[in-house]
Amino acid sequence: MQRVFSGIQPTGIPHLGNYLGAIRNWVTLQKDHDCLFCLVDMHSLTMPWSPEALREQTLASTACLLASGIDPTRLYNQSAVSAHARLGWIFNCVSRLGWLNRMTQFKDKAGKNRENHSAGLYVYPNLMAADILAFHATRVPVGDDQRQHLELANDIAQKFNHDMGVEFFPLIEPLIPPHAARVMSLRDGSKKMSKSDPSDQSRIILNDTADAITQKIRKARTDAEPLPSEEAGLEGRPEARNLLTIYAAMSGRTLADVLTQFSGQGFGTFKQALADLLVETLAPVADETRRLMDDKAHLMQVLRQGAERARAVSEPIVSEAEKLVGFLR
Ligand code: TYM
């Protein structure tokens, strides 16, 4: 059975992009794969953070993931398992500055003021490679924005194997969904839906109430044209394309099929149908999230048990990597 690893930053409540790009696939994959899902709290320190908010959001994200259907025995938080940090350091020394300089996510996040960002933000992709390879995971379900990081992880694995003269780390395969792999902001079709967008209206989060979901969809930015009958008619209309793609992904239908249904109609009717579809799927997740949030002791217990299992899997692999690089024990 192939091993699957994936992670999510507990920097805020997961949103619709996280759900369609990643979480939904995690729930499917866990049926026939050996899975580990990680709240990557160490990655959350790469941008300015508040300790109190990190604690709260790690628990809230745990509740959200459980409410979405993630098996509690496969979930844990990264910092509780030392293998991540240990292999992360080794990878800092295997990875090349030239490789990191090419990472577009660093450039996007750091912007013009590079000098003032944490060193952690820069070496983040090395830690991400360690997250996966500490478990010898071979399949990694992610959204499209993580593609470049996974290519780097493979470069690191290959260089390690080459330098140590053994085929120790396996190659990893990204699992990127065919639709909605990049859900865009509801306010601006050229920007990715993201936890760090200052506007709450830009994203639907997994504990939004039915009213909040409907409001956000009603206010989502669109244009004045009616909906086209074919995909070519979405050219230059990123907001329309985004909402239709979300509809198709949520209903499990093709974009062409959805366009046929709504062809020639205004956004009013379509938005109501989209809001209803989102509420039908997400409102039960939100209710369950709120219920789980009332029992913090249970959430802590889930994370502790998950970490125990993750330690048992990663310890022999990372110990062997440490032996290969020449560390004495
Ligand atoms: P993060 O926390 O930004 O996002 C978690 C997952 O959600 C996907 N995603 C999206 N998919 C579609 N549309 C969007 N707008 C959207 N926004 C986010 C992401 O692609 C991701 O799959 N670096 C990772 C976390 C990580 C990780 C790992 C992932 C750390 N170590 C090892 C896989 C394997 C991140 O910041 O994801």
mmCIF file of C-alpha atoms and ligand atoms in Angstrom:
data_model
loop_
_atom_site.group_PDB
_atom_site.id
_atom_site.type_symbol
_atom_site.label_atom_id
_atom_site.label_comp_id
_atom_site.label_asym_id
_atom_site.label_seq_id
_atom_site.Cartn_x
_atom_site.Cartn_y
_atom_site.Cartn_z
ATOM 1 C CA MET A 1 0.000 0.000 0.000
ATOM 2 C CA GLN A 2 1.412 3.378 -0.999
ATOM 3 C CA ARG A 3 2.002 5.936 1.714
ATOM 4 C CA VAL A 4 0.347 9.334 1.431
ATOM 5 C CA PHE A 5 1.468 12.450 3.286
ATOM 6 C CA SER A 6 0.032 15.938 3.188
ATOM 7 C CA GLY A 7 -0.027 19.035 5.352
ATOM 8 C CA ILE A 8 -1.921 22.222 6.004
ATOM 9 C CA GLN A 9 -0.847 25.337 7.869
ATOM 10 C CA PRO A 10 -2.965 25.973 10.955
ATOM 11 C CA THR A 11 -2.819 29.694 10.228
ATOM 12 C CA GLY A 12 -6.575 30.278 10.262
ATOM 13 C CA ILE A 13 -9.586 28.121 9.502
ATOM 14 C CA PRO A 14 -9.311 26.017 6.305
ATOM 15 C CA HIS A 15 -11.188 27.569 3.363
ATOM 16 C CA LEU A 16 -12.948 26.321 0.244
ATOM 17 C CA GLY A 17 -9.656 26.290 -1.700
ATOM 18 C CA ASN A 18 -8.053 24.020 0.906
ATOM 19 C CA TYR A 19 -11.151 21.837 0.817
ATOM 20 C CA LEU A 20 -11.376 21.390 -2.966
ATOM 21 C CA GLY A 21 -7.621 21.438 -3.594
ATOM 22 C CA ALA A 22 -6.632 19.075 -0.799
ATOM 23 C CA ILE A 23 -8.880 18.007 2.091
ATOM 24 C CA ARG A 24 -11.582 16.404 -0.028
ATOM 25 C CA ASN A 25 -8.971 14.220 -1.708
ATOM 26 C CA TRP A 26 -7.421 13.305 1.627
ATOM 27 C CA VAL A 27 -10.774 11.898 2.739
ATOM 28 C CA THR A 28 -10.997 9.759 -0.413
ATOM 29 C CA LEU A 29 -7.381 8.580 -0.318
ATOM 30 C CA GLN A 30 -7.498 7.418 3.293
ATOM 31 C CA LYS A 31 -9.869 4.620 2.239
ATOM 32 C CA ASP A 32 -7.123 2.686 0.432
ATOM 33 C CA HIS A 33 -3.801 4.323 1.337
ATOM 34 C CA ASP A 34 -1.624 4.476 4.415
ATOM 35 C CA CYS A 35 -2.134 8.192 5.153
ATOM 36 C CA LEU A 36 -0.634 10.822 7.441
ATOM 37 C CA PHE A 37 -2.117 14.313 7.624
ATOM 38 C CA CYS A 38 -0.225 17.010 9.421
ATOM 39 C CA LEU A 39 -1.021 20.440 10.843
ATOM 40 C CA VAL A 40 2.282 22.053 9.978
ATOM 41 C CA ASP A 41 2.581 24.392 12.947
ATOM 42 C CA MET A 42 6.362 24.811 12.433
ATOM 43 C CA HIS A 43 5.635 26.282 8.998
ATOM 44 C CA SER A 44 3.240 28.721 10.682
ATOM 45 C CA LEU A 45 6.191 30.484 12.328
ATOM 46 C CA THR A 46 7.622 31.530 8.964
ATOM 47 C CA MET A 47 5.372 34.613 8.913
ATOM 48 C CA PRO A 48 4.632 36.845 11.947
ATOM 49 C CA TRP A 49 2.428 34.927 14.430
ATOM 50 C CA SER A 50 0.769 35.140 17.832
ATOM 51 C CA PRO A 51 1.294 32.129 20.156
ATOM 52 C CA GLU A 52 -2.267 32.368 21.478
ATOM 53 C CA ALA A 53 -3.740 32.472 17.960
ATOM 54 C CA LEU A 54 -1.529 29.559 16.853
ATOM 55 C CA ARG A 55 -2.800 27.401 19.750
ATOM 56 C CA GLU A 56 -6.439 28.320 19.010
ATOM 57 C CA GLN A 57 -6.137 27.853 15.257
ATOM 58 C CA THR A 58 -4.344 24.514 15.550
ATOM 59 C CA LEU A 59 -7.293 23.204 17.588
ATOM 60 C CA ALA A 60 -9.863 24.825 15.275
ATOM 61 C CA SER A 61 -8.157 23.328 12.205
ATOM 62 C CA THR A 62 -8.106 19.923 13.924
ATOM 63 C CA ALA A 63 -11.852 20.217 14.515
ATOM 64 C CA CYS A 64 -12.438 21.273 10.892
ATOM 65 C CA LEU A 65 -10.444 18.388 9.460
ATOM 66 C CA LEU A 66 -12.215 15.843 11.668
ATOM 67 C CA ALA A 67 -15.580 17.370 10.731
ATOM 68 C CA SER A 68 -14.612 17.054 7.050
ATOM 69 C CA GLY A 69 -14.140 13.312 7.511
ATOM 70 C CA ILE A 70 -10.421 12.903 8.230
ATOM 71 C CA ASP A 71 -9.705 9.758 10.244
ATOM 72 C CA PRO A 72 -8.588 10.939 13.729
ATOM 73 C CA THR A 73 -5.850 8.289 13.930
ATOM 74 C CA ARG A 74 -4.016 9.893 10.962
ATOM 75 C CA LEU A 75 -3.895 13.483 12.174
ATOM 76 C CA TYR A 76 -1.204 15.200 14.250
ATOM 77 C CA ASN A 77 0.739 18.450 14.589
ATOM 78 C CA GLN A 78 4.213 18.686 13.098
ATOM 79 C CA SER A 79 6.121 20.163 16.056
ATOM 80 C CA ALA A 80 5.194 17.148 18.227
ATOM 81 C CA VAL A 81 7.282 14.829 16.020
ATOM 82 C CA SER A 82 11.004 15.638 16.089
ATOM 83 C CA ALA A 83 11.724 13.800 12.803
ATOM 84 C CA HIS A 84 10.536 16.877 10.863
ATOM 85 C CA ALA A 85 13.076 19.243 12.428
ATOM 86 C CA ARG A 86 15.927 16.714 12.337
ATOM 87 C CA LEU A 87 15.515 15.818 8.665
ATOM 88 C CA GLY A 88 14.687 19.454 7.875
ATOM 89 C CA TRP A 89 18.154 20.470 9.063
ATOM 90 C CA ILE A 90 19.863 17.787 6.995
ATOM 91 C CA PHE A 91 17.894 18.990 3.957
ATOM 92 C CA ASN A 92 18.939 22.604 4.628
ATOM 93 C CA CYS A 93 22.428 21.308 4.015
ATOM 94 C CA VAL A 94 21.527 19.253 0.914
ATOM 95 C CA SER A 95 19.334 21.826 -0.847
ATOM 96 C CA ARG A 96 21.056 24.571 -2.899
ATOM 97 C CA LEU A 97 20.548 28.327 -2.604
ATOM 98 C CA GLY A 98 20.041 28.457 -6.367
ATOM 99 C CA TRP A 99 17.095 26.064 -6.037
ATOM 100 C CA LEU A 100 15.466 28.085 -3.260
ATOM 101 C CA ASN A 101 15.961 31.318 -5.209
ATOM 102 C CA ARG A 102 13.607 29.972 -7.863
ATOM 103 C CA MET A 103 10.678 29.370 -5.490
ATOM 104 C CA THR A 104 7.812 31.593 -6.638
ATOM 105 C CA GLN A 105 5.906 31.272 -3.364
ATOM 106 C CA PHE A 106 8.815 32.843 -1.472
ATOM 107 C CA LYS A 107 8.903 35.700 -3.968
ATOM 108 C CA ASP A 108 5.122 36.211 -3.642
ATOM 109 C CA LYS A 109 5.137 36.119 0.158
ATOM 110 C CA ALA A 110 8.285 38.147 0.716
ATOM 111 C CA GLY A 111 7.369 40.793 -1.888
ATOM 112 C CA LYS A 112 9.789 43.679 -2.252
ATOM 113 C CA ASN A 113 10.861 43.732 1.386
ATOM 114 C CA ARG A 114 12.908 40.488 1.278
ATOM 115 C CA GLU A 115 15.557 41.580 3.779
ATOM 116 C CA ASN A 116 13.038 41.793 6.574
ATOM 117 C CA HIS A 117 11.534 38.302 6.276
ATOM 118 C CA SER A 118 12.449 35.324 8.437
ATOM 119 C CA ALA A 119 15.125 32.888 7.309
ATOM 120 C CA GLY A 120 12.440 30.250 7.962
ATOM 121 C CA LEU A 121 10.308 31.564 5.093
ATOM 122 C CA TYR A 122 13.262 31.080 2.755
ATOM 123 C CA VAL A 123 14.114 27.502 3.784
ATOM 124 C CA TYR A 124 10.458 26.496 4.189
ATOM 125 C CA PRO A 125 10.502 24.182 1.105
ATOM 126 C CA ASN A 126 13.359 22.176 2.638
ATOM 127 C CA LEU A 127 11.246 21.500 5.724
ATOM 128 C CA MET A 128 8.327 20.608 3.475
ATOM 129 C CA ALA A 129 10.501 18.020 1.702
ATOM 130 C CA ALA A 130 11.459 16.619 5.114
ATOM 131 C CA ASP A 131 7.778 16.428 6.130
ATOM 132 C CA ILE A 132 7.102 14.020 3.289
ATOM 133 C CA LEU A 133 10.360 12.087 3.104
ATOM 134 C CA ALA A 134 10.601 11.451 6.868
ATOM 135 C CA PHE A 135 7.815 8.939 6.208
ATOM 136 C CA HIS A 136 9.060 7.665 2.845
ATOM 137 C CA ALA A 137 5.692 8.842 1.520
ATOM 138 C CA THR A 138 5.340 8.555 -2.260
ATOM 139 C CA ARG A 139 2.044 10.297 -2.977
ATOM 140 C CA VAL A 140 1.248 13.864 -1.939
ATOM 141 C CA PRO A 141 -2.260 15.273 -2.523
ATOM 142 C CA VAL A 142 -2.028 19.078 -2.817
ATOM 143 C CA GLY A 143 -3.413 22.061 -4.712
ATOM 144 C CA ASP A 144 -1.648 23.447 -7.762
ATOM 145 C CA ASP A 145 0.282 26.088 -5.751
ATOM 146 C CA GLN A 146 2.461 23.369 -4.147
ATOM 147 C CA ARG A 147 3.655 21.839 -7.423
ATOM 148 C CA GLN A 148 7.008 23.661 -7.447
ATOM 149 C CA HIS A 149 7.724 22.719 -3.818
ATOM 150 C CA LEU A 150 7.209 19.048 -4.654
ATOM 151 C CA GLU A 151 9.600 19.253 -7.602
ATOM 152 C CA LEU A 152 12.177 20.688 -5.211
ATOM 153 C CA ALA A 153 11.507 17.841 -2.746
ATOM 154 C CA ASN A 154 12.354 15.373 -5.509
ATOM 155 C CA ASP A 155 15.553 17.282 -6.337
ATOM 156 C CA ILE A 156 16.558 17.150 -2.667
ATOM 157 C CA ALA A 157 15.793 13.418 -2.422
ATOM 158 C CA GLN A 158 17.820 12.678 -5.549
ATOM 159 C CA LYS A 159 20.787 14.745 -4.409
ATOM 160 C CA PHE A 160 20.754 13.072 -0.996
ATOM 161 C CA ASN A 161 20.663 9.627 -2.618
ATOM 162 C CA HIS A 162 23.428 10.576 -5.038
ATOM 163 C CA ASP A 163 25.684 12.129 -2.372
ATOM 164 C CA MET A 164 25.228 9.219 0.057
ATOM 165 C CA GLY A 165 25.505 6.621 -2.704
ATOM 166 C CA VAL A 166 22.271 4.800 -1.806
ATOM 167 C CA GLU A 167 18.729 4.803 -3.128
ATOM 168 C CA PHE A 168 17.333 5.813 0.258
ATOM 169 C CA PHE A 169 14.540 8.305 -0.425
ATOM 170 C CA PRO A 170 11.791 7.379 -2.932
ATOM 171 C CA LEU A 171 10.522 9.713 -5.626
ATOM 172 C CA ILE A 172 7.268 11.433 -4.753
ATOM 173 C CA GLU A 173 4.285 11.968 -6.993
ATOM 174 C CA PRO A 174 2.046 15.012 -6.578
ATOM 175 C CA LEU A 175 -1.688 14.256 -6.677
ATOM 176 C CA ILE A 176 -3.278 17.457 -7.971
ATOM 177 C CA PRO A 177 -7.029 17.417 -8.625
ATOM 178 C CA PRO A 178 -8.067 17.880 -12.279
ATOM 179 C CA HIS A 179 -10.606 20.584 -11.338
ATOM 180 C CA ALA A 180 -10.468 23.403 -8.771
ATOM 181 C CA ALA A 181 -6.775 22.841 -8.069
ATOM 182 C CA ARG A 182 -6.521 26.639 -7.751
ATOM 183 C CA VAL A 183 -9.652 28.223 -6.324
ATOM 184 C CA MET A 184 -9.533 31.992 -6.694
ATOM 185 C CA SER A 185 -10.587 34.815 -4.355
ATOM 186 C CA LEU A 186 -14.285 35.729 -4.438
ATOM 187 C CA ARG A 187 -13.275 39.398 -4.664
ATOM 188 C CA ASP A 188 -10.593 39.184 -7.355
ATOM 189 C CA GLY A 189 -10.402 36.399 -9.928
ATOM 190 C CA SER A 190 -6.684 36.951 -10.457
ATOM 191 C CA LYS A 191 -5.740 36.165 -6.832
ATOM 192 C CA LYS A 192 -5.691 32.760 -5.156
ATOM 193 C CA MET A 193 -8.202 32.194 -2.340
ATOM 194 C CA SER A 194 -5.981 32.410 0.703
ATOM 195 C CA LYS A 195 -6.031 32.521 4.508
ATOM 196 C CA SER A 196 -3.836 35.601 4.473
ATOM 197 C CA ASP A 197 -6.151 37.766 2.328
ATOM 198 C CA PRO A 198 -7.231 40.676 4.591
ATOM 199 C CA SER A 199 -10.813 40.486 3.264
ATOM 200 C CA ASP A 200 -13.093 37.889 4.942
ATOM 201 C CA GLN A 201 -15.344 38.262 1.911
ATOM 202 C CA SER A 202 -12.648 36.791 -0.340
ATOM 203 C CA ARG A 203 -13.049 33.261 1.024
ATOM 204 C CA ILE A 204 -15.576 30.771 2.364
ATOM 205 C CA ILE A 205 -14.228 29.116 5.475
ATOM 206 C CA LEU A 206 -15.229 25.688 6.685
ATOM 207 C CA ASN A 207 -17.018 26.988 9.760
ATOM 208 C CA ASP A 208 -19.049 29.668 7.989
ATOM 209 C CA THR A 209 -22.771 29.541 8.767
ATOM 210 C CA ALA A 210 -25.285 28.946 5.958
ATOM 211 C CA ASP A 211 -26.116 32.678 6.032
ATOM 212 C CA ALA A 212 -22.454 33.686 5.748
ATOM 213 C CA ILE A 213 -21.923 31.345 2.774
ATOM 214 C CA THR A 214 -24.982 32.722 0.965
ATOM 215 C CA GLN A 215 -23.969 36.335 1.661
ATOM 216 C CA LYS A 216 -20.414 35.807 0.407
ATOM 217 C CA ILE A 217 -21.574 34.150 -2.806
ATOM 218 C CA ARG A 218 -24.198 36.834 -3.386
ATOM 219 C CA LYS A 219 -21.537 39.532 -3.004
ATOM 220 C CA ALA A 220 -18.858 37.672 -4.986
ATOM 221 C CA ARG A 221 -17.477 39.781 -7.804
ATOM 222 C CA THR A 222 -18.806 39.000 -11.299
ATOM 223 C CA ASP A 223 -19.340 40.859 -14.573
ATOM 224 C CA ALA A 224 -22.410 42.149 -16.398
ATOM 225 C CA GLU A 225 -22.586 39.524 -19.181
ATOM 226 C CA PRO A 226 -24.904 36.507 -19.022
ATOM 227 C CA LEU A 227 -23.289 33.085 -18.625
ATOM 228 C CA PRO A 228 -21.883 31.648 -21.867
ATOM 229 C CA SER A 229 -22.794 28.278 -23.329
ATOM 230 C CA GLU A 230 -19.192 27.164 -23.888
ATOM 231 C CA GLU A 231 -15.868 27.371 -22.100
ATOM 232 C CA ALA A 232 -14.431 29.686 -24.770
ATOM 233 C CA GLY A 233 -16.944 32.296 -23.591
ATOM 234 C CA LEU A 234 -15.154 32.449 -20.208
ATOM 235 C CA GLU A 235 -12.030 33.926 -21.799
ATOM 236 C CA GLY A 236 -11.107 37.131 -19.914
ATOM 237 C CA ARG A 237 -13.797 36.472 -17.276
ATOM 238 C CA PRO A 238 -11.797 35.006 -14.349
ATOM 239 C CA GLU A 239 -14.473 35.623 -11.698
ATOM 240 C CA ALA A 240 -17.168 33.865 -13.743
ATOM 241 C CA ARG A 241 -14.793 31.000 -14.488
ATOM 242 C CA ASN A 242 -13.937 30.638 -10.808
ATOM 243 C CA LEU A 243 -17.567 30.433 -9.619
ATOM 244 C CA LEU A 244 -18.476 27.971 -12.362
ATOM 245 C CA THR A 245 -15.420 25.838 -11.584
ATOM 246 C CA ILE A 246 -16.395 25.756 -7.920
ATOM 247 C CA TYR A 247 -19.911 24.690 -8.915
ATOM 248 C CA ALA A 248 -18.571 21.932 -11.150
ATOM 249 C CA ALA A 249 -16.121 20.675 -8.504
ATOM 250 C CA MET A 250 -18.719 20.710 -5.727
ATOM 251 C CA SER A 251 -21.329 18.902 -7.832
ATOM 252 C CA GLY A 252 -18.890 16.424 -9.389
ATOM 253 C CA ARG A 253 -19.908 17.531 -12.897
ATOM 254 C CA THR A 254 -17.885 18.849 -15.807
ATOM 255 C CA LEU A 255 -17.606 22.556 -16.536
ATOM 256 C CA ALA A 256 -19.204 21.948 -19.959
ATOM 257 C CA ASP A 257 -22.205 20.312 -18.322
ATOM 258 C CA VAL A 258 -22.649 23.195 -15.859
ATOM 259 C CA LEU A 259 -22.359 25.751 -18.681
ATOM 260 C CA THR A 260 -25.070 23.950 -20.631
ATOM 261 C CA GLN A 261 -27.381 24.157 -17.630
ATOM 262 C CA PHE A 262 -26.863 27.879 -16.927
ATOM 263 C CA SER A 263 -26.174 29.126 -20.465
ATOM 264 C CA GLY A 264 -27.697 32.553 -21.177
ATOM 265 C CA GLN A 265 -28.791 33.133 -17.565
ATOM 266 C CA GLY A 266 -27.741 36.040 -15.347
ATOM 267 C CA PHE A 267 -25.594 35.577 -12.269
ATOM 268 C CA GLY A 268 -28.579 35.959 -9.886
ATOM 269 C CA THR A 269 -30.000 32.492 -10.556
ATOM 270 C CA PHE A 270 -26.592 30.861 -10.811
ATOM 271 C CA LYS A 271 -25.327 32.372 -7.543
ATOM 272 C CA GLN A 272 -28.403 31.147 -5.695
ATOM 273 C CA ALA A 273 -27.822 27.620 -7.031
ATOM 274 C CA LEU A 274 -24.123 27.784 -6.096
ATOM 275 C CA ALA A 275 -24.893 29.064 -2.586
ATOM 276 C CA ASP A 276 -27.433 26.248 -2.067
ATOM 277 C CA LEU A 277 -24.916 23.657 -3.234
ATOM 278 C CA LEU A 278 -22.197 24.994 -0.926
ATOM 279 C CA VAL A 279 -24.552 25.208 2.051
ATOM 280 C CA GLU A 280 -25.739 21.640 1.477
ATOM 281 C CA THR A 281 -22.174 20.273 1.663
ATOM 282 C CA LEU A 282 -20.437 22.693 4.012
ATOM 283 C CA ALA A 283 -23.070 23.622 6.607
ATOM 284 C CA PRO A 284 -22.951 20.120 8.199
ATOM 285 C CA VAL A 285 -19.114 20.417 8.339
ATOM 286 C CA ALA A 286 -19.459 23.788 10.085
ATOM 287 C CA ASP A 287 -21.977 22.420 12.608
ATOM 288 C CA GLU A 288 -19.734 19.458 13.406
ATOM 289 C CA THR A 289 -16.683 21.739 13.690
ATOM 290 C CA ARG A 290 -18.462 23.900 16.267
ATOM 291 C CA ARG A 291 -19.536 20.806 18.206
ATOM 292 C CA LEU A 292 -15.988 19.406 18.252
ATOM 293 C CA MET A 293 -14.546 22.761 19.318
ATOM 294 C CA ASP A 294 -16.480 22.423 22.611
ATOM 295 C CA ASP A 295 -14.316 19.464 23.631
ATOM 296 C CA LYS A 296 -10.729 20.702 23.479
ATOM 297 C CA ALA A 297 -9.496 17.797 25.627
ATOM 298 C CA HIS A 298 -10.711 15.375 22.951
ATOM 299 C CA LEU A 299 -8.964 17.364 20.180
ATOM 300 C CA MET A 300 -5.712 17.336 22.196
ATOM 301 C CA GLN A 301 -6.051 13.589 22.671
ATOM 302 C CA VAL A 302 -6.486 13.074 18.899
ATOM 303 C CA LEU A 303 -3.327 15.087 18.174
ATOM 304 C CA ARG A 304 -1.290 13.253 20.835
ATOM 305 C CA GLN A 305 -2.265 9.825 19.556
ATOM 306 C CA GLY A 306 -1.664 10.843 15.950
ATOM 307 C CA ALA A 307 1.802 12.116 16.904
ATOM 308 C CA GLU A 308 2.627 8.828 18.598
ATOM 309 C CA ARG A 309 1.854 6.934 15.412
ATOM 310 C CA ALA A 310 3.759 9.455 13.265
ATOM 311 C CA ARG A 311 6.782 9.093 15.582
ATOM 312 C CA ALA A 312 6.728 5.320 15.256
ATOM 313 C CA VAL A 313 6.737 5.530 11.436
ATOM 314 C CA SER A 314 9.313 8.316 11.026
ATOM 315 C CA GLU A 315 11.829 7.426 13.754
ATOM 316 C CA PRO A 316 13.540 4.483 12.000
ATOM 317 C CA ILE A 317 13.639 6.363 8.669
ATOM 318 C CA VAL A 318 15.162 9.536 10.079
ATOM 319 C CA SER A 319 17.576 7.581 12.315
ATOM 320 C CA GLU A 320 18.805 5.780 9.210
ATOM 321 C CA ALA A 321 19.215 9.093 7.334
ATOM 322 C CA GLU A 322 21.235 10.411 10.313
ATOM 323 C CA LYS A 323 23.438 7.334 10.213
ATOM 324 C CA LEU A 324 23.956 7.756 6.453
ATOM 325 C CA VAL A 325 25.155 11.371 6.840
ATOM 326 C CA GLY A 326 27.665 10.296 9.492
ATOM 327 C CA PHE A 327 26.066 11.190 12.841
ATOM 328 C CA LEU A 328 27.253 8.959 15.719
ATOM 329 C CA ARG A 329 24.731 7.409 18.111
HETATM 330 P P1 TYM B 1 -1.549 25.515 2.782
HETATM 331 O O1 TYM B 1 -1.785 25.475 4.249
HETATM 332 O O2 TYM B 1 -1.362 26.850 2.145
HETATM 333 O O3 TYM B 1 -2.735 24.801 2.019
HETATM 334 C C1 TYM B 1 -3.132 23.461 2.343
HETATM 335 C C2 TYM B 1 -3.545 22.741 1.066
HETATM 336 O O4 TYM B 1 -4.572 23.477 0.381
HETATM 337 C C3 TYM B 1 -4.178 23.747 -0.955
HETATM 338 N N1 TYM B 1 -4.670 25.087 -1.319
HETATM 339 C C4 TYM B 1 -5.459 25.333 -2.366
HETATM 340 N N2 TYM B 1 -5.996 24.523 -3.308
HETATM 341 C C5 TYM B 1 -6.770 25.101 -4.251
HETATM 342 N N3 TYM B 1 -7.060 26.436 -4.280
HETATM 343 C C6 TYM B 1 -6.557 27.282 -3.360
HETATM 344 N N4 TYM B 1 -6.852 28.578 -3.387
HETATM 345 C C7 TYM B 1 -5.706 26.735 -2.344
HETATM 346 N N5 TYM B 1 -5.038 27.279 -1.283
HETATM 347 C C8 TYM B 1 -4.409 26.255 -0.684
HETATM 348 C C9 TYM B 1 -2.662 23.727 -0.942
HETATM 349 O O5 TYM B 1 -2.145 23.444 -2.221
HETATM 350 C C10 TYM B 1 -2.376 22.626 0.059
HETATM 351 O O6 TYM B 1 -2.456 21.368 -0.559
HETATM 352 N N6 TYM B 1 3.211 24.162 2.134
HETATM 353 C C11 TYM B 1 1.866 23.678 2.380
HETATM 354 C C12 TYM B 1 1.755 22.811 3.617
HETATM 355 C C13 TYM B 1 2.716 21.703 3.708
HETATM 356 C C14 TYM B 1 2.687 20.485 2.974
HETATM 357 C C15 TYM B 1 3.793 19.741 3.446
HETATM 358 C C16 TYM B 1 1.844 19.986 1.986
HETATM 359 C C17 TYM B 1 3.793 21.652 4.537
HETATM 360 N N7 TYM B 1 4.436 20.466 4.401
HETATM 361 C C18 TYM B 1 4.087 18.458 2.900
HETATM 362 C C19 TYM B 1 2.133 18.717 1.459
HETATM 363 C C20 TYM B 1 3.233 17.988 1.929
HETATM 364 C C21 TYM B 1 0.951 24.860 2.554
HETATM 365 O O7 TYM B 1 1.351 25.948 2.938
HETATM 366 O O8 TYM B 1 -0.347 24.561 2.374
#
